[in-house]
Coordinates of C-alpha atoms and ligand atoms in Angstrom, one line a residue:
M1205 CA 23.9 94.1 56.1
I1206 CA 25.3 97.1 54.8
L1207 CA 24.8 97.0 51.3
T1208 CA 22.9 93.8 49.3
T1209 CA 23.5 94.2 45.9
I1210 CA 27.1 95.7 45.1
P1211 CA 27.4 94.1 41.3
S1212 CA 29.2 91.7 39.9
F1213 CA 32.2 93.9 38.1
R1214 CA 34.8 93.0 40.7
R1215 CA 38.7 93.6 39.7
R1216 CA 38.2 95.5 36.5
K1217 CA 37.8 98.6 35.5
V1218 CA 34.7 100.1 35.7
K1219 CA 32.4 101.5 32.6
L1220 CA 30.8 104.6 33.5
A1221 CA 28.4 106.2 30.7
L1222 CA 27.3 109.6 31.3
V1223 CA 24.3 110.6 30.1
F1224 CA 23.2 114.5 29.1
N1225 CA 19.4 114.4 28.3
P1226 CA 17.4 117.0 26.5
F1227 CA 15.4 119.8 28.7
S1228 CA 12.4 121.7 28.1
Y1229 CA 11.0 124.8 29.1
K1230 CA 9.5 125.2 32.8
L1231 CA 7.0 128.0 33.9
H1232 CA 9.0 128.3 37.1
E1233 CA 12.2 129.3 34.9
E1234 CA 13.7 132.9 35.4
N1235 CA 13.8 133.3 31.8
L1236 CA 10.7 133.6 29.1
R1237 CA 10.2 130.8 26.6
P1238 CA 11.9 132.4 23.5
I1239 CA 15.2 133.3 25.4
Q1240 CA 15.6 129.7 26.4
R1241 CA 14.7 128.9 22.9
Y1242 CA 17.8 130.7 21.6
F1243 CA 19.5 130.6 24.3
G1244 CA 22.2 128.1 22.6
L1245 CA 23.2 124.5 22.5
F1246 CA 26.2 123.9 25.1
P1247 CA 28.7 121.2 25.9
P1248 CA 27.9 119.2 29.2
L1249 CA 31.0 120.6 30.7
S1250 CA 30.5 119.0 34.2
L1251 CA 30.1 115.7 32.7
A1252 CA 33.2 116.4 31.0
W1253 CA 34.7 116.8 34.1
V1254 CA 33.3 114.0 36.1
A1255 CA 34.7 111.9 32.6
S1256 CA 38.2 113.4 32.8
I1257 CA 38.2 112.3 36.6
A1258 CA 37.3 109.0 36.2
R1259 CA 39.5 108.4 33.3
R1260 CA 42.4 109.7 34.9
A1261 CA 41.6 107.0 37.6
G1262 CA 41.8 104.4 35.0
H1263 CA 38.1 103.8 34.3
D1264 CA 36.4 103.5 30.9
V1265 CA 34.1 106.4 30.2
I1266 CA 31.5 107.8 27.2
I1267 CA 29.5 110.9 27.5
V1268 CA 26.3 110.9 25.3
D1269 CA 25.1 114.3 24.7
A1270 CA 21.7 112.9 23.5
R1271 CA 20.4 116.9 23.4
T1272 CA 22.9 118.0 20.9
L1273 CA 22.9 114.5 18.8
R1274 CA 19.0 114.8 19.2
L1275 CA 18.8 111.1 20.5
S1276 CA 16.1 109.9 21.9
M1277 CA 15.6 108.1 24.9
A1278 CA 15.4 104.5 22.8
E1279 CA 18.2 105.3 20.6
T1280 CA 20.5 106.3 23.9
A1281 CA 19.4 103.0 25.5
E1282 CA 20.4 101.3 22.1
V1283 CA 24.2 103.0 22.7
L1284 CA 24.3 102.2 26.5
K1285 CA 23.0 98.2 25.3
R1286 CA 26.4 98.2 23.1
F1287 CA 28.7 100.1 25.9
R1288 CA 27.3 97.8 29.0
P1289 CA 27.9 100.6 31.4
D1290 CA 28.5 99.3 35.2
V1291 CA 27.3 102.9 36.3
I1292 CA 24.9 105.4 34.1
G1293 CA 25.7 109.2 35.3
A1294 CA 23.9 112.1 35.1
M1295 CA 24.1 115.8 36.0
M1296 CA 21.1 116.8 38.1
T1297 CA 20.3 120.6 38.2
T1298 CA 16.8 121.1 40.5
Y1299 CA 14.8 123.0 37.5
M1300 CA 15.3 119.6 35.2
F1301 CA 15.6 116.9 38.0
P1302 CA 12.4 115.2 37.1
E1303 CA 13.5 114.8 33.1
T1304 CA 16.6 113.7 34.1
L1305 CA 15.4 111.0 36.6
E1306 CA 12.7 109.9 33.6
W1307 CA 15.5 109.5 31.4
L1308 CA 17.7 107.7 33.9
S1309 CA 14.5 105.0 35.2
F1310 CA 13.9 104.6 31.5
L1311 CA 17.7 103.8 30.9
R1312 CA 17.9 101.8 33.9
G1313 CA 14.7 99.7 33.0
E1314 CA 15.8 98.7 29.3
L1315 CA 19.1 97.9 30.2
H1316 CA 17.4 95.6 33.1
A1317 CA 15.6 94.3 30.7
A1318 CA 18.3 93.2 28.5
G1319 CA 19.9 91.4 31.6
M1320 CA 22.7 94.4 32.7
R1321 CA 22.3 95.7 36.2
P1322 CA 24.0 98.9 35.7
K1323 CA 24.3 101.5 39.3
V1324 CA 23.0 105.1 38.8
L1325 CA 24.9 107.7 39.9
V1326 CA 23.5 111.5 40.0
G1327 CA 25.5 114.6 40.9
G1328 CA 25.6 118.2 40.0
Y1329 CA 23.8 121.0 41.6
N1330 CA 21.0 119.8 42.8
L1331 CA 22.9 117.0 44.9
R1332 CA 24.4 120.1 47.4
V1333 CA 21.2 121.5 47.9
Y1334 CA 18.8 118.2 48.4
P1335 CA 21.1 115.6 48.3
R1336 CA 18.7 113.5 50.3
E1337 CA 15.7 114.3 48.4
S1338 CA 17.2 113.5 45.0
L1339 CA 18.2 109.5 46.2
A1340 CA 14.8 109.3 47.8
H1341 CA 14.0 107.9 44.1
P1342 CA 14.1 104.1 43.7
D1343 CA 16.1 104.7 40.3
V1344 CA 18.8 106.8 41.7
D1345 CA 21.4 104.7 43.9
F1346 CA 24.6 107.0 44.5
G1347 CA 24.6 111.2 44.7
C1348 CA 27.7 112.8 44.6
E1349 CA 27.6 115.4 46.7
G1350 CA 30.1 118.0 45.9
H1351 CA 32.8 117.8 43.4
A1352 CA 33.9 114.6 41.9
Y1353 CA 37.0 115.2 42.3
Y1354 CA 37.8 112.6 45.2
T1355 CA 34.5 111.2 45.5
V1356 CA 34.0 109.6 42.2
P1357 CA 37.4 107.4 42.0
E1358 CA 36.7 106.7 45.6
L1359 CA 33.3 105.0 44.6
L1360 CA 34.4 103.6 41.2
K1361 CA 37.2 101.9 43.2
A1362 CA 34.9 100.7 45.6
L1363 CA 32.7 99.3 43.2
E1364 CA 35.7 98.0 41.3
E1365 CA 36.6 96.1 44.5
G1366 CA 33.2 94.7 45.6
R1367 CA 33.4 96.7 48.4
S1368 CA 29.5 97.1 50.4
D1369 CA 30.7 99.6 52.7
L1370 CA 30.8 102.8 51.3
S1371 CA 31.5 105.1 54.3
G1372 CA 34.8 106.0 53.4
V1373 CA 33.7 107.6 50.0
P1374 CA 34.0 111.3 50.9
G1375 CA 30.7 112.9 49.7
L1376 CA 29.3 110.2 48.8
V1377 CA 25.2 110.0 49.1
W1378 CA 24.3 106.4 49.1
K1379 CA 21.6 104.2 50.7
R1380 CA 22.1 102.1 53.6
D1381 CA 19.3 99.7 54.6
A1382 CA 16.3 101.9 54.5
S1383 CA 18.1 105.3 54.7
V1384 CA 19.9 107.6 52.6
V1385 CA 23.6 108.2 54.1
V1386 CA 25.6 111.2 53.2
N1387 CA 29.1 110.8 53.9
P1388 CA 31.1 113.7 55.1
H1389 CA 33.9 115.3 52.6
P1390 CA 36.5 116.3 54.6
Q1391 CA 39.1 117.1 51.9
R1392 CA 39.3 120.9 50.5
I1393 CA 38.7 121.0 46.8
V1394 CA 41.5 123.0 44.9
F1395 CA 39.9 123.6 41.1
D1396 CA 43.5 123.9 40.0
D1397 CA 44.0 120.3 40.8
F1398 CA 41.4 118.9 38.6
P1399 CA 42.1 117.5 35.0
L1400 CA 41.0 119.3 32.2
P1401 CA 37.1 118.6 30.8
A1402 CA 36.9 115.6 28.4
R1403 CA 36.3 117.5 25.3
D1404 CA 37.7 114.5 23.1
L1405 CA 34.4 112.7 24.3
L1406 CA 32.0 115.4 22.4
P1407 CA 30.7 116.6 19.4
N1408 CA 32.3 120.1 19.4
D1409 CA 31.5 121.1 16.0
L1410 CA 27.8 121.3 17.0
Y1411 CA 27.7 123.6 19.7
A1412 CA 26.9 127.3 19.6
E1413 CA 25.3 130.2 21.5
F1414 CA 23.0 132.9 20.7
P1415 CA 25.6 135.7 19.5
T1416 CA 28.4 132.8 18.4
R1417 CA 30.2 134.2 15.4
R1418 CA 33.0 131.7 14.9
R1419 CA 33.3 127.8 15.7
N1420 CA 34.1 125.5 17.1
F1421 CA 32.5 127.0 20.2
T1422 CA 32.9 125.7 23.7
V1423 CA 32.3 127.0 27.6
M1424 CA 34.9 127.3 29.9
V1425 CA 35.0 127.5 34.0
T1426 CA 37.9 129.1 35.2
S1427 CA 37.3 129.6 38.8
L1428 CA 34.5 128.7 41.5
G1429 CA 32.0 131.0 43.3
C1430 CA 32.2 134.6 44.1
P1431 CA 33.2 136.8 46.8
H1432 CA 30.3 139.0 46.5
R1433 CA 26.9 138.5 48.4
C1434 CA 23.9 139.4 46.1
V1435 CA 20.8 138.0 47.7
F1436 CA 19.4 136.3 44.5
C1437 CA 22.9 134.4 43.9
E1438 CA 23.7 131.1 44.7
A1439 CA 27.9 132.1 44.0
G1440 CA 27.3 134.9 46.5
G1441 CA 29.6 133.3 49.8
C1442 CA 30.8 130.3 47.7
E1443 CA 34.4 130.3 48.3
Y1444 CA 36.1 131.8 45.4
N1445 CA 38.3 129.1 43.9
P1446 CA 40.0 130.0 41.0
R1447 CA 42.4 128.3 38.6
S1448 CA 45.8 129.2 37.6
P1449 CA 46.6 131.4 34.8
A1450 CA 48.6 128.3 33.6
T1451 CA 46.2 126.0 33.8
V1452 CA 43.4 128.0 32.1
L1453 CA 46.1 128.6 29.1
A1454 CA 46.6 125.0 28.8
E1455 CA 42.7 124.0 28.4
M1456 CA 42.7 127.0 25.6
K1457 CA 45.6 125.8 23.7
E1458 CA 43.9 122.5 24.2
C1459 CA 40.8 123.8 23.0
A1460 CA 42.5 125.3 20.0
Q1461 CA 44.7 122.7 18.9
R1462 CA 43.0 119.5 19.7
H1463 CA 39.1 120.4 18.9
G1464 CA 39.2 123.4 16.9
V1465 CA 38.0 125.9 19.4
R1466 CA 38.1 129.5 18.2
E1467 CA 35.1 130.7 20.4
I1468 CA 35.0 130.5 24.1
D1469 CA 32.4 131.9 26.6
I1470 CA 34.0 132.0 30.1
F1471 CA 31.0 130.9 32.4
D1472 CA 33.0 132.2 35.6
Y1473 CA 30.2 133.9 37.9
Q1474 CA 32.9 136.7 38.0
F1475 CA 35.9 136.5 36.0
T1476 CA 37.4 139.4 37.0
A1477 CA 37.0 139.0 40.7
D1478 CA 41.3 138.8 40.5
R1479 CA 42.4 141.1 38.1
A1480 CA 46.1 140.0 38.1
R1481 CA 45.1 136.6 37.5
V1482 CA 42.9 138.1 34.3
R1483 CA 46.1 140.4 33.2
D1484 CA 48.2 137.4 33.4
I1485 CA 45.6 134.7 31.6
C1486 CA 45.5 137.6 28.3
R1487 CA 49.0 137.8 28.6
G1488 CA 49.4 134.4 28.2
M1489 CA 47.0 134.3 25.7
L1490 CA 48.8 136.9 23.7
E1491 CA 51.8 135.2 24.0
S1492 CA 50.8 132.1 22.5
K1493 CA 49.1 134.0 19.9
L1494 CA 45.9 131.8 20.7
D1495 CA 43.5 132.7 17.7
I1496 CA 40.2 132.4 19.9
E1497 CA 37.7 134.9 20.8
W1498 CA 35.8 135.0 23.8
A1499 CA 33.4 136.3 26.2
C1500 CA 32.8 136.2 30.0
R1501 CA 30.6 137.7 33.2
S1502 CA 31.8 140.7 35.4
R1503 CA 30.6 143.6 37.3
V1504 CA 31.0 147.1 36.2
D1505 CA 33.1 148.1 39.3
A1506 CA 35.8 145.0 39.1
V1507 CA 37.2 146.3 35.8
D1508 CA 39.6 149.2 34.7
P1509 CA 40.2 150.8 31.2
D1510 CA 43.9 149.6 30.9
L1511 CA 42.1 145.5 31.7
L1512 CA 39.7 145.9 29.4
R1513 CA 42.0 147.0 26.8
L1514 CA 44.6 144.2 27.5
M1515 CA 41.0 141.9 27.6
A1516 CA 40.2 143.2 24.3
S1517 CA 43.7 142.9 22.6
A1518 CA 43.8 138.9 24.3
G1519 CA 40.1 138.6 21.9
C1520 CA 37.7 139.4 24.3
R1521 CA 34.7 140.2 22.3
R1522 CA 31.9 140.6 24.6
I1523 CA 31.3 141.1 28.4
Y1524 CA 28.0 140.1 30.3
W1525 CA 27.3 142.4 32.9
G1526 CA 25.2 142.3 36.1
I1527 CA 23.9 145.6 36.1
E1528 CA 20.1 144.3 37.8
H1529 CA 18.3 147.2 38.0
S1530 CA 17.8 151.6 37.7
S1531 CA 17.4 152.2 41.0
Q1532 CA 20.5 152.5 43.7
I1533 CA 18.1 151.7 46.5
V1534 CA 17.2 148.4 44.8
L1535 CA 20.6 147.6 44.5
D1536 CA 21.4 148.1 47.8
G1537 CA 18.4 146.4 49.4
L1538 CA 19.6 143.2 46.7
G1539 CA 22.9 143.5 48.3
K1540 CA 24.4 144.1 45.0
G1541 CA 27.4 146.5 46.8
M1542 CA 27.6 148.4 43.4
R1543 CA 27.1 152.2 42.6
L1544 CA 24.9 152.9 39.9
E1545 CA 27.0 155.4 38.3
A1546 CA 29.8 152.7 37.6
A1547 CA 28.0 151.2 35.0
A1548 CA 27.8 154.1 32.2
E1549 CA 31.7 154.8 32.5
T1550 CA 32.8 151.0 32.5
L1551 CA 30.6 150.2 29.6
R1552 CA 31.7 153.1 27.6
S1553 CA 35.4 152.0 28.3
A1554 CA 34.6 148.6 27.0
R1555 CA 32.8 149.6 23.8
S1556 CA 35.6 151.6 23.4
A1557 CA 38.0 149.3 23.4
G1558 CA 36.2 147.1 21.3
I1559 CA 33.8 145.0 23.8
E1560 CA 30.2 144.6 23.1
N1561 CA 28.3 144.9 26.3
L1562 CA 25.8 142.5 27.4
G1563 CA 23.4 143.6 30.8
F1564 CA 21.4 141.5 32.8
F1565 CA 18.4 143.3 34.3
L1566 CA 15.9 141.7 36.9
V1567 CA 12.5 142.1 37.1
G1568 CA 10.1 141.5 39.6
T1569 CA 12.5 142.9 42.4
P1570 CA 10.9 144.2 45.9
G1571 CA 8.5 146.8 45.2
E1572 CA 8.7 146.5 41.5
T1573 CA 5.7 148.7 39.5
R1574 CA 5.0 149.2 35.8
E1575 CA 6.8 152.3 36.2
S1576 CA 10.2 150.9 37.5
V1577 CA 10.5 148.3 34.7
A1578 CA 10.1 150.8 32.2
R1579 CA 12.6 153.0 34.2
T1580 CA 15.0 150.3 34.0
V1581 CA 14.6 149.4 30.2
A1582 CA 15.1 153.0 29.3
F1583 CA 18.5 152.9 31.4
A1584 CA 19.2 149.9 29.4
Q1585 CA 18.8 151.9 26.1
D1586 CA 21.0 155.0 27.6
L1587 CA 23.3 152.4 28.5
D1588 CA 23.8 151.7 24.9
L1589 CA 23.7 147.9 25.1
D1590 CA 24.5 145.6 22.4
Y1591 CA 22.2 143.0 24.2
V1592 CA 19.9 142.6 26.9
Q1593 CA 18.6 140.1 29.2
F1594 CA 15.7 140.8 31.5
S1595 CA 15.1 138.0 33.8
K1596 CA 12.3 137.4 36.6
L1597 CA 13.6 137.6 40.0
L1598 CA 13.8 134.1 41.4
A1599 CA 13.9 132.9 45.1
K1600 CA 16.6 130.2 43.7
P1601 CA 17.9 127.1 45.8
M1602 CA 20.8 128.5 47.9
T1603 CA 20.0 132.2 47.8
P1604 CA 19.7 134.5 50.5
L1605 CA 16.4 134.8 49.3
W1606 CA 15.2 131.2 49.2
R1607 CA 16.1 131.1 52.8
Q1608 CA 14.2 134.3 53.6
M1609 CA 11.2 132.6 51.8
T1610 CA 11.4 129.2 53.1
A1611 CA 11.9 130.6 56.7
S1612 CA 8.6 132.7 56.4
T1613 CA 6.7 130.8 54.4
G1614 CA 7.8 127.5 56.0
R1615 CA 7.2 125.4 52.4
D1616 CA 10.1 124.9 49.8
Y1617 CA 8.8 124.7 46.2
W1618 CA 11.9 123.1 45.1
R1619 CA 12.1 120.7 47.4
D1620 CA 8.9 119.2 46.9
W1621 CA 9.4 119.5 43.1
V1622 CA 12.3 117.3 43.6
L1623 CA 10.4 114.7 45.6
G1624 CA 7.5 115.0 43.0
K1625 CA 5.0 116.6 45.0
E1626 CA 5.0 120.2 42.9
T1627 CA 4.0 120.8 39.4
D1628 CA 5.7 123.0 37.1
R1629 CA 4.1 126.6 37.8
D1630 CA 4.9 130.2 38.3
L1631 CA 6.2 130.7 41.3
P1632 CA 4.7 133.3 44.1
R1633 CA 7.0 136.2 45.1
P1634 CA 5.9 137.7 48.2
W1635 CA 7.8 140.6 48.0
L1636 CA 5.6 141.9 44.9
T1637 CA 2.7 143.7 46.0
T1638 CA 1.5 145.4 42.9
L1639 CA 2.4 142.6 40.2
C1640 CA 1.1 139.4 39.4
A1641 CA 3.0 136.7 37.8
E1642 CA 1.2 137.4 33.9
E1643 CA 1.5 140.9 34.3
L1644 CA 5.4 140.1 35.2
D1645 CA 6.0 137.7 32.2
A1646 CA 3.7 140.7 30.3
L1647 CA 6.2 143.4 31.4
V1648 CA 9.3 141.1 30.9
R1649 CA 8.4 140.5 27.1
Q1650 CA 7.5 144.0 26.9
A1651 CA 11.3 145.2 28.2
Y1652 CA 12.3 143.0 25.1
L1653 CA 10.4 144.2 22.4
T1654 CA 10.8 148.2 23.9
F1655 CA 14.5 147.5 24.0
H1656 CA 15.3 146.1 20.3
S1657 CA 12.0 147.8 18.4
R1658 CA 14.3 151.0 18.3
P1659 CA 15.1 151.1 14.3
G1660 CA 18.7 152.7 14.5
F1661 CA 19.3 149.4 16.9
L1662 CA 18.2 147.1 14.5
L1663 CA 20.0 148.4 11.8
Q1664 CA 23.2 148.4 13.7
H1665 CA 22.4 144.7 14.6
V1666 CA 21.8 143.7 10.9
L1667 CA 25.0 145.7 9.7
R1668 CA 27.0 144.3 12.2
C1669 CA 25.9 140.0 11.5
R1670 CA 29.1 138.5 10.1
S1671 CA 27.3 135.8 8.1
L1672 CA 23.9 135.2 6.9
T1673 CA 23.2 132.3 9.2
E1674 CA 24.0 135.1 12.2
L1675 CA 21.2 137.4 10.9
F1676 CA 18.8 134.5 10.2
R1677 CA 19.4 133.6 14.1
K1678 CA 18.6 137.0 15.0
V1679 CA 15.7 138.0 12.9
A1680 CA 14.2 134.3 14.1
A1681 CA 14.7 135.1 17.7
Y1682 CA 12.9 138.4 17.4
A1683 CA 10.1 137.1 15.6
S1684 CA 10.0 134.5 18.2
L1685 CA 9.5 136.5 20.6
R1686 CA 7.5 139.2 19.0
F1687 CA 4.9 136.7 17.3
S1688 CA 4.9 133.4 19.3
P1689 CA 6.6 133.7 22.7
D1690 CA 4.4 130.6 24.0
R1691 CA 5.0 128.3 21.1
P1692 CA 5.9 125.1 22.8
G1693 CA 9.0 122.9 21.8
T1694 CA 12.6 124.8 23.0
E1695 CA 14.6 121.6 22.3
G1696 CA 15.4 122.4 18.5
F1697 CA 17.6 125.7 18.6
Q1698 CA 19.9 125.3 15.9
A1699 CA 22.2 128.0 15.7
Y1700 CA 23.3 127.0 11.9
P1701 CA 21.0 125.8 10.1
E1702 CA 23.5 123.8 8.4
N1703 CA 23.4 122.2 11.8
I1704 CA 20.8 120.4 10.9
V1705 CA 22.5 117.8 8.6
K1706 CA 25.3 118.0 10.8
V1707 CA 23.3 116.8 13.3
A1708 CA 21.8 114.1 11.3
L1709 CA 24.8 112.7 9.9
R1710 CA 27.0 112.8 13.3
K1711 CA 23.9 110.9 15.0
W1712 CA 23.7 108.4 12.4
A1713 CA 27.8 108.1 12.7
W1714 CA 26.9 107.6 16.4
L1715 CA 24.5 105.1 16.6
R1716 CA 26.8 103.6 13.7
R1717 CA 29.6 103.4 16.3
H1718 CA 27.7 103.0 19.7
G1719 CA 24.5 102.1 18.8
Ligands
B12_3254 C1 28.1 125.2 32.1 C2 27.0 125.4 32.6 C3 25.3 124.9 31.9 C4 25.8 124.5 30.2 C5 26.2 122.9 30.4 C6 25.6 121.8 31.4 C7 26.4 121.3 32.4 N1 26.4 122.0 33.6 O1 27.5 121.0 31.8 C8 24.1 124.8 29.9 C9 24.6 125.8 29.6 C10 23.8 123.7 29.0 C11 23.4 124.5 31.2 C12 22.4 124.5 31.6 C13 21.6 124.3 32.3 N2 22.0 125.0 33.4 CO1 23.5 125.2 34.1 N3 25.6 125.4 34.6 C14 26.5 125.9 34.0 C15 27.6 126.1 34.9 C16 27.8 127.5 34.5 C17 29.2 125.5 34.8 C18 29.2 124.3 35.3 C19 30.3 123.9 35.3 O2 31.5 122.9 34.7 N4 31.0 124.0 36.7 C20 32.3 123.7 37.1 C21 32.2 122.1 37.5 C22 34.1 121.6 38.2 O3 31.4 122.2 38.7 P1 30.1 121.4 38.8 O4 29.4 121.6 37.2 O5 29.5 121.9 39.5 O6 30.7 119.8 38.2 C23 31.2 119.4 39.7 C24 30.2 118.6 40.8 O7 28.7 119.3 40.3 C25 30.0 117.4 40.3 N5 28.9 116.8 39.0 C26 28.5 117.5 38.6 N6 27.5 116.8 37.6 C27 27.8 115.5 38.1 C28 27.5 114.1 37.4 C29 28.3 113.1 38.1 C30 27.7 111.8 37.4 C31 28.8 113.0 39.2 C32 29.0 111.7 39.7 C33 29.1 114.3 39.9 C34 28.8 115.5 38.9 O8 31.3 117.2 39.8 C35 31.7 118.1 39.0 C36 33.4 118.0 39.0 O9 33.9 118.1 40.1 C37 27.0 126.3 36.1 C38 27.5 126.9 37.2 C39 28.9 126.8 37.8 N7 29.4 128.0 37.6 O10 29.4 125.8 38.1 C40 25.6 126.3 35.7 C41 24.6 125.8 36.8 C42 25.0 124.2 37.2 N8 23.2 125.3 35.6 C43 22.3 125.8 36.5 C44 21.2 125.7 35.5 C45 19.9 126.3 36.5 C46 21.1 125.5 34.3 C47 19.4 125.2 33.4 C48 18.6 124.9 34.4 C49 19.6 126.6 32.8 C50 18.0 126.6 32.1 N9 17.1 127.2 32.1 O11 18.3 126.3 31.0 C51 19.7 124.5 32.4 C52 20.2 122.5 33.1 C53 20.4 121.6 32.4 C54 20.2 120.6 32.5 N10 20.4 119.5 32.0 O12 19.4 120.1 33.9 C55 22.3 126.2 38.0 C56 21.8 124.8 38.6 C57 21.1 125.7 39.6 C58 20.3 124.3 40.7 N11 19.9 124.4 41.6 O13 20.2 123.2 40.3 C59 23.6 126.7 37.9 C60 24.4 126.4 39.5 C61 24.1 128.0 37.3 C62 23.0 129.1 38.3 N12 23.7 130.0 38.6 O14 21.9 129.0 38.2 N13 24.4 124.9 32.0
SF4_3255 S1 25.3 138.3 40.8 FE1 27.7 138.2 40.4 S2 28.4 139.5 41.4 FE2 26.8 138.6 43.2 S3 27.1 136.8 44.1 FE3 26.3 136.1 42.0 S4 27.7 136.4 40.7 FE4 29.0 137.3 42.5

C-alpha cells in the first residue's frame, strides 16, 4: 500500500490555505534583538508565489498573513474553518521551524476537531536543506523540496484525482509506509516563467521596513542565486537565474497600478550581477514613468558611475552593500573576491548620484578581536554610510562555513534544531579564539552605538526625515538599542503608528469576511 489516507476531495479543485505565522527573536540569530524588532513588516512573498502558481493551475487559494494582521492561532483557525481547506501550506525557514510547526499542528488539530481532514504541506528554504527531517513530524504530510513551479500543480492535481501513488510528483517529499521519500525533480527551473506573485491576496497597505518613506511598500525578487562564492552565504554557487527585464517591469507596473505600490525593496542577493539587465530595467522604468522609489543589494565592485546615475534616475534611492570587514585579509579568507579600495570610490559615486548607502558588516570573523571590530566601525564611519548593519558571523545551513563546521565537529546544530533535539542558544564559533558569545553581542551593540552616536550623523538623519512617523521610528529604534536591547517581544513593530488603527480595522474586516 502506498498512501492510505488520500482525502475525499476527488474531482474538484483543491482549496489551499497558505498561512504566514508570526515569529519571534531567536538567540541563534545573526542580528541583535532590536535590529530584528525594527526590521520591518514584509509581505510573505514566497507564499504569494506559491499562491499564483496554484491559482494558475485552477485551484482556490487564500493567504492568511497572520503576522501582519496580528491574528492569533485561534483566530486563524476560525478563518480556516470557514474556508474549509483541503490543504494547509506554510513556508519554513530553518530558524523559525519550531514556531511554524506549532502553528500547523494547532491549526490541523482545530480543523480535525471540526470534522475536516486537511493535509499539511510545507515548502521554503528549509526543505532544501532538511527535507527528510522536516517530514519527520507527524503533523506534516507533504513537503516541496525546491520551487513550487512543477511540484505544487502536480501534487494538487494528484490530490484532486484521488491518486495514491505520488512518486511522479517532481520534488515532492512525502511519506510512504514508514519512510520519507524525496522524489527527483528533473525539470530545470526557469524563474522568468513564474506567474507574478499573488499580491491581491495580501494586505499591501500594511507593509513597511525600517527606512520606508513611501507607501504602499512591497518587496520583489527579480533573480535567484548569485555567481559569487562567499563562505558565509548560502546564495554563493547557486545558479544565477534572472527574470527578464520585461517580466520585472510587468511586476513593477502591476504593483504600482493595481496595488498602489510606491516603494519597493528588491531582495535579490545581488541585483547588479548582470549590469545590462539592470540597465534595461531602469530604462523601462523611465519609459513607463513609474512613480516608484526602490532599493536593492549589490557589491561595490559590480557597478560603475554611469550605472549608478541611471539607477538613481530610475528611482533607486538606497543600495545595501556587502562590505563585510575592514581587513583585506579577512575578506580574502571569506572568499569575498573584492578589493576593499573599491568601497570608498563606489559609495562616493552612489552618494553623488543621490543614492543612500547601507553597509553590511560581519562581526566575529576568524581571528576577530576587540581591536579589529573597532577598526571595522571606524572604517564604516569613514565611508560615510547612511545606514549600517553589523551581523554576527554564523555558520548558516548550506554555506561552505556550515559544511566545514559540521565536517570538523561531526554535529549539525540546525539539523537537531529541526528535529526538536536542540534548544535556541548562541552557537559556538570555533574560529574565534579570543571572544566568547557574550563579548560578541556586546561588541556588536557597541558597534551600533558608536556608529550612530555621532552628533553630526544624528542631526543629519533628523533633518532628512520626511515625516514625523519616520522620525519617531528612528528615535525609537535608537532608544531600544541603547536602553532596552534585551527586552523581549519582537512582533509588535509598526513602522507607522497609525497602522495600529489600520491593522485593527483590517483584522476586523478580515474576520468578518473570512472568520
Ligand atoms: C522575502 C524574504 C523574506 C520576507 C518574506 C518571507 C518570505 N520568504 O516570503 C521576510 C522579510 C518576512 C522574511 C523573513 C525571514 N526570512 Co526570509 N527571505 C526572503 C527572500 C529574500 C526572498 C523569498 C522569495 O520570494 N524568493 C523567491 C521565491 C521564488 O523563492 P522561494 O522563496 O524559495 O520560494 C519558492 C520555494 O521555496 C517554494 N516554497 C516556498 N514556500 C513554500 C510554501 C509551500 C507551502 C510550498 C508548497 C512551497 C514553498 O516555492 C516557492 C516558489 O517556487 C529569501 C532569499 C531569496 N532570495 O530567496 C529569504 C530567506 C528565505 N529568508 C531567510 C530567513 C533566515 C528569514 C528570517 C528567519 C529572518 C529573520 N531572522 O527574521 C525570517 C523568517 C520568516 C519565517 N516565517 O520563517 C533565509 C532562509 C534560510 C533557511 N535556512 O531557512 C533566506 C533563504 C535568506 C537568507 N539568505 O538567509 N524573509
Ligand atoms: S555574500 Fe553577496 S556576493 Fe557573496 S555569495 Fe552571498 S550574495 Fe553573493
